[in-house]
Short mmCIF file of C-alpha atoms in Angstrom, two decimals:
data_model
loop_
_atom_site.label_atom_id
_atom_site.label_comp_id
_atom_site.label_asym_id
_atom_site.label_seq_id
_atom_site.Cartn_x
_atom_site.Cartn_y
_atom_site.Cartn_z
CA UNK A 13 -7.39 0.63 -1.59
CA UNK A 14 -6.44 2.32 1.96
CA UNK A 15 -9.07 1.24 4.66
CA UNK A 16 -9.62 4.82 5.71
CA UNK A 17 -10.51 5.79 2.08
CA UNK A 18 -12.50 3.13 1.30
CA UNK A 19 -14.61 3.70 4.60
CA UNK A 20 -15.19 6.97 3.55
CA UNK A 21 -16.15 6.08 0.10
CA UNK A 22 -19.04 3.35 1.60
CA UNK A 23 -20.25 6.03 3.56
CA UNK A 24 -20.66 8.68 1.03
CA UNK A 25 -22.35 6.71 -1.37
CA UNK A 26 -25.07 5.12 1.07
CA UNK A 27 -26.89 1.87 0.20
CA UNK A 28 -25.25 0.84 -2.67
CA UNK A 29 -24.09 -2.86 -3.97
CA UNK A 30 -20.26 -2.59 -4.32
CA UNK A 31 -18.65 -5.62 -6.11
CA UNK A 32 -15.03 -6.16 -6.05
CA UNK A 33 -13.48 -4.90 -9.22
CA UNK A 34 -12.62 -7.40 -12.18
CA UNK A 35 -9.19 -8.92 -12.55
CA UNK A 36 -7.97 -5.59 -13.90
CA UNK A 37 -9.12 -2.37 -15.10
CA UNK A 38 -9.12 -3.65 -18.50
CA UNK A 39 -12.30 -5.72 -17.68
CA UNK A 40 -13.77 -3.17 -15.82
CA UNK A 41 -13.92 -0.41 -18.48
CA UNK A 42 -15.74 -2.27 -20.79
CA UNK A 43 -18.20 -3.51 -18.35
CA UNK A 44 -19.00 0.00 -17.61
CA UNK A 45 -19.60 0.61 -21.25
CA UNK A 46 -21.85 -2.29 -21.56
CA UNK A 47 -24.00 -1.45 -18.87
CA UNK A 48 -22.69 -4.50 -16.36
CA UNK A 49 -21.27 -1.72 -14.23
CA UNK A 50 -22.44 1.40 -12.92
CA UNK A 51 -19.28 2.90 -11.64
CA UNK A 52 -15.83 1.48 -10.32
CA UNK A 53 -13.39 3.04 -7.81
CA UNK A 54 -9.48 2.85 -8.08
CA UNK A 55 -6.99 3.43 -5.14
CA UNK A 56 -3.65 3.37 -7.34
CA UNK A 57 -4.07 5.26 -10.93
CA UNK A 58 -1.27 4.51 -13.44
CA UNK A 59 -1.87 5.78 -16.84
CA UNK A 60 -1.43 2.38 -18.60
CA UNK A 61 -4.00 1.08 -16.46
CA UNK A 62 -6.61 3.84 -17.08
CA UNK A 63 -5.73 6.32 -19.67
CA UNK A 64 -7.84 4.37 -22.55
CA UNK A 65 -10.13 2.96 -20.28
CA UNK A 66 -11.29 6.29 -19.20
CA UNK A 67 -11.23 7.73 -22.70
CA UNK A 68 -13.55 4.67 -23.66
CA UNK A 69 -15.90 5.71 -20.87
CA UNK A 70 -15.96 9.17 -21.86
CA UNK A 71 -16.71 8.62 -25.18
CA UNK A 72 -19.51 6.48 -24.47
CA UNK A 73 -20.89 9.07 -22.11
CA UNK A 74 -19.53 8.44 -18.89
CA UNK A 75 -17.06 10.15 -16.61
CA UNK A 76 -13.54 9.62 -15.41
CA UNK A 77 -12.69 11.73 -11.92
CA UNK A 78 -10.30 11.81 -9.55
CA UNK A 79 -11.07 11.11 -5.96
CA UNK A 80 -10.67 14.62 -5.20
CA UNK A 81 -13.17 15.99 -7.38
CA UNK A 82 -10.41 16.95 -10.34
CA UNK A 83 -10.96 15.54 -13.92
CA UNK A 84 -9.04 12.56 -14.65
CA UNK A 85 -5.53 13.53 -16.35
CA UNK A 86 -3.09 10.77 -17.59
CA UNK A 87 0.13 12.63 -16.56
CA UNK A 88 -1.60 12.37 -13.08
CA UNK A 89 -1.28 9.16 -10.70
CA UNK A 90 -2.36 9.91 -7.43
CA UNK A 91 -5.83 10.82 -5.78
CA UNK A 92 -7.54 7.48 -6.59
CA UNK A 93 -10.25 7.38 -9.50
CA UNK A 94 -13.73 6.91 -9.76
CA UNK A 95 -15.64 5.93 -13.04
CA UNK A 96 -19.18 6.31 -13.91
CA UNK A 97 -21.27 5.33 -16.64
CA UNK A 98 -23.56 8.35 -17.17
CA UNK A 99 -24.13 12.04 -15.55
CA UNK A 100 -26.90 10.52 -13.25
CA UNK A 101 -24.13 8.06 -11.59
CA UNK A 102 -21.63 10.88 -11.66
CA UNK A 103 -23.94 12.97 -9.74
CA UNK A 104 -25.24 10.19 -7.41
CA UNK A 105 -21.46 8.30 -6.53
CA UNK A 106 -18.70 10.24 -7.90
CA UNK A 107 -19.64 13.91 -6.50
CA UNK A 108 -20.36 12.75 -3.17
CA UNK A 109 -17.13 10.18 -3.03
CA UNK A 110 -14.86 13.73 -4.33
CA UNK A 111 -16.74 15.85 -1.39
CA UNK A 112 -16.19 12.86 1.13
CA UNK A 113 -12.58 12.28 0.45
CA UNK A 114 -11.37 16.03 0.27
CA UNK A 115 -10.59 16.43 3.68
CA UNK A 116 -8.49 13.11 3.49
CA UNK A 117 -6.63 14.77 0.45
CA UNK A 118 -6.16 17.97 2.30
CA UNK A 119 -4.48 16.01 5.24
CA UNK A 120 -2.01 14.39 2.34
CA UNK A 121 -3.69 10.67 3.81
CA UNK A 122 -5.47 9.76 0.27
CA UNK A 123 -4.04 8.19 -2.59
#
């Protein structure tokens, strides 16, 4: 992930423990559904990595949202992605991240 984007995300979410994602999104998504991860952030968004995982998380009550605040769509592969386990986590993590990175995307720097 772009270092500037990473710094903005860290600043936006405050004092949380961030862990490196698993070896791939296919490992992270089941961990979110099973409650082992509360959220995950991705800088690169390819449909073959995320379409099924976001669907899995959303069916389990979670949320997949682009870093710029728009809902995730498989046809879109820019803008990064934050996936959260539930509405509480979305409000606490995804929404502040979307608000914090919006200026980066307006300048064309994110993704």
